[in-house]
Short mmCIF file of C-alpha atoms in Angstrom, two decimals:
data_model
loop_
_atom_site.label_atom_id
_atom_site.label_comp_id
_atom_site.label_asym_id
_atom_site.label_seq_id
_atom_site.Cartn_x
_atom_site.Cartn_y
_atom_site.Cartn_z
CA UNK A 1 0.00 0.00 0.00
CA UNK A 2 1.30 3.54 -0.45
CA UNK A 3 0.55 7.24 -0.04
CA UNK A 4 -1.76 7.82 -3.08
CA UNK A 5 -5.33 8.79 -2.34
CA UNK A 6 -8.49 8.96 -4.36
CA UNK A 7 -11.17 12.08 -3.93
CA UNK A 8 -14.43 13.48 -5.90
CA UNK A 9 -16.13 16.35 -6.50
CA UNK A 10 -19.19 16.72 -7.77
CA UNK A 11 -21.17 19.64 -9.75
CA UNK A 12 -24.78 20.06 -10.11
CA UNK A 13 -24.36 21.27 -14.29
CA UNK A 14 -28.00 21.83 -14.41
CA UNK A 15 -28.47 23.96 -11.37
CA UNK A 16 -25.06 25.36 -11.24
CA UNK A 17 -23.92 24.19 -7.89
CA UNK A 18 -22.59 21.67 -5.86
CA UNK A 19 -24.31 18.28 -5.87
CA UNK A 20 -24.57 17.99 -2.13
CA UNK A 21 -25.95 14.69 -0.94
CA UNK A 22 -25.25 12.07 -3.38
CA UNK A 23 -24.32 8.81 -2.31
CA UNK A 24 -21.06 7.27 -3.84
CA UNK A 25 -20.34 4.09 -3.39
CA UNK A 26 -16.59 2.36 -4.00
CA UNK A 27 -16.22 -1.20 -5.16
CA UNK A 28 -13.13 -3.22 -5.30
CA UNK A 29 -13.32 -5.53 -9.07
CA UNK A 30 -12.21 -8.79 -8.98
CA UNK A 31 -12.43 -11.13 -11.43
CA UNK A 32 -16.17 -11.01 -12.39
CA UNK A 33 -17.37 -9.70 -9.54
CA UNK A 34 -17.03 -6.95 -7.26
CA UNK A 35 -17.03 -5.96 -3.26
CA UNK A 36 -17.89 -3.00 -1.83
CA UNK A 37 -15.55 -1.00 0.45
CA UNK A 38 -17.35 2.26 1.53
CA UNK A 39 -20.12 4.19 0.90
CA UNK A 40 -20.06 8.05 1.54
CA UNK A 41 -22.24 11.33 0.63
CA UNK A 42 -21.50 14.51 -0.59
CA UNK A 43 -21.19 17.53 1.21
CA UNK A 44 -22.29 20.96 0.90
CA UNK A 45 -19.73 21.48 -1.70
CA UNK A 46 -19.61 18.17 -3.60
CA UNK A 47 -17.05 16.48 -2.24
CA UNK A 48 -17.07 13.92 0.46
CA UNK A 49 -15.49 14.92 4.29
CA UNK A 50 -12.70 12.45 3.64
CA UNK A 51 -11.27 10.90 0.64
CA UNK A 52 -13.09 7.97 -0.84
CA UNK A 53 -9.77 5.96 -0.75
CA UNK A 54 -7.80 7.45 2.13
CA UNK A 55 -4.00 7.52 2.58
CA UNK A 56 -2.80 4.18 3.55
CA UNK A 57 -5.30 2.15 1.53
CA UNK A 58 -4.62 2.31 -1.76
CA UNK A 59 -3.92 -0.84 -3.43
CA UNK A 60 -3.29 -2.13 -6.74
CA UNK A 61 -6.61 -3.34 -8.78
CA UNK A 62 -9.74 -2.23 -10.30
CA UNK A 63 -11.90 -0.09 -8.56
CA UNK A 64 -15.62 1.45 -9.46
CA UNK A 65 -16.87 4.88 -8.12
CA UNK A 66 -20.57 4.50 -8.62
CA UNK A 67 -22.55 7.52 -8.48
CA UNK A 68 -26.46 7.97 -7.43
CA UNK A 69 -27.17 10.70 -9.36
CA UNK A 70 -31.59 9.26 -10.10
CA UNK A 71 -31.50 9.40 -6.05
CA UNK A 72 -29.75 12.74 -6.21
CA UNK A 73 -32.23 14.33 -8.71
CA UNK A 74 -34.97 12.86 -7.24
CA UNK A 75 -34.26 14.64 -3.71
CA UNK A 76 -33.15 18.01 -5.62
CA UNK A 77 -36.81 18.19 -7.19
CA UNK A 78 -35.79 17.25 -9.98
CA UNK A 79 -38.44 16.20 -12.90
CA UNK A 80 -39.49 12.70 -12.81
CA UNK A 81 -38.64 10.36 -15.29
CA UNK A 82 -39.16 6.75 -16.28
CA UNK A 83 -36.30 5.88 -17.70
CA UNK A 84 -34.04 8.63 -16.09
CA UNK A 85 -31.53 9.95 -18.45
CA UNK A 86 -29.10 9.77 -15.45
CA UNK A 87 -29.39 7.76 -12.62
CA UNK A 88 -26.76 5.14 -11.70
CA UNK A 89 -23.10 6.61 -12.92
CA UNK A 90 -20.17 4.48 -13.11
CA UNK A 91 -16.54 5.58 -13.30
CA UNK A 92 -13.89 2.32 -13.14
CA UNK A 93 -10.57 2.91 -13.19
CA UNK A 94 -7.49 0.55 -12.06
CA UNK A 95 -4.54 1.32 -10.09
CA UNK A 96 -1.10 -0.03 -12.30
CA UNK A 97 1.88 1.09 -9.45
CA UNK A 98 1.67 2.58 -6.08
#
């Protein structure tokens, strides 16, 4: 494990702000499946309190960051929609050297 960490922030495009309280969950990839290792929420300014991966506990692999944005919208008023355009977002990325 090494020094590296992994943060987020996230913007509100279509209100111009923040996106406070969206739920972002972290999964660790593994062959064909996947685990998760934390769940947090935005704050007032988009970004979660602590880093998603903190110092200390990066490792090499695959990860996922998996956005709630339908869950967001929803409690931001947003208009309803069946399908949502947006609702869950995933980013994977993978971690080569620490």
């Amino acid at each position: 494990m090494a020094e590296g960490y992994v943060t987020t922030h996230v913007l509100d495009a279509g209100r111009g702000c923040p996106a406070a309280g969206m739920r972002i969950e972290l999964y660790r990839i593994e062959g064909e499946g996947r685990s998760l290792v934390r769940s947090v929420t935005t704050n007032s300014d988009g970004r979660t309190d602590a880093p998603v991966i903190p110092k200390g506990e990066m490792a090499v692999g695959v990860y996922e960051l998996m956005f709630h944005a339908g869950d967001y919208l929803d409690a931001a008023g947003g208009p309803a929609e069946s399908p949502r355009f947006l609702d869950l977002i995933p980013i994977r990325f993978g971690v080569a050297d620490l």
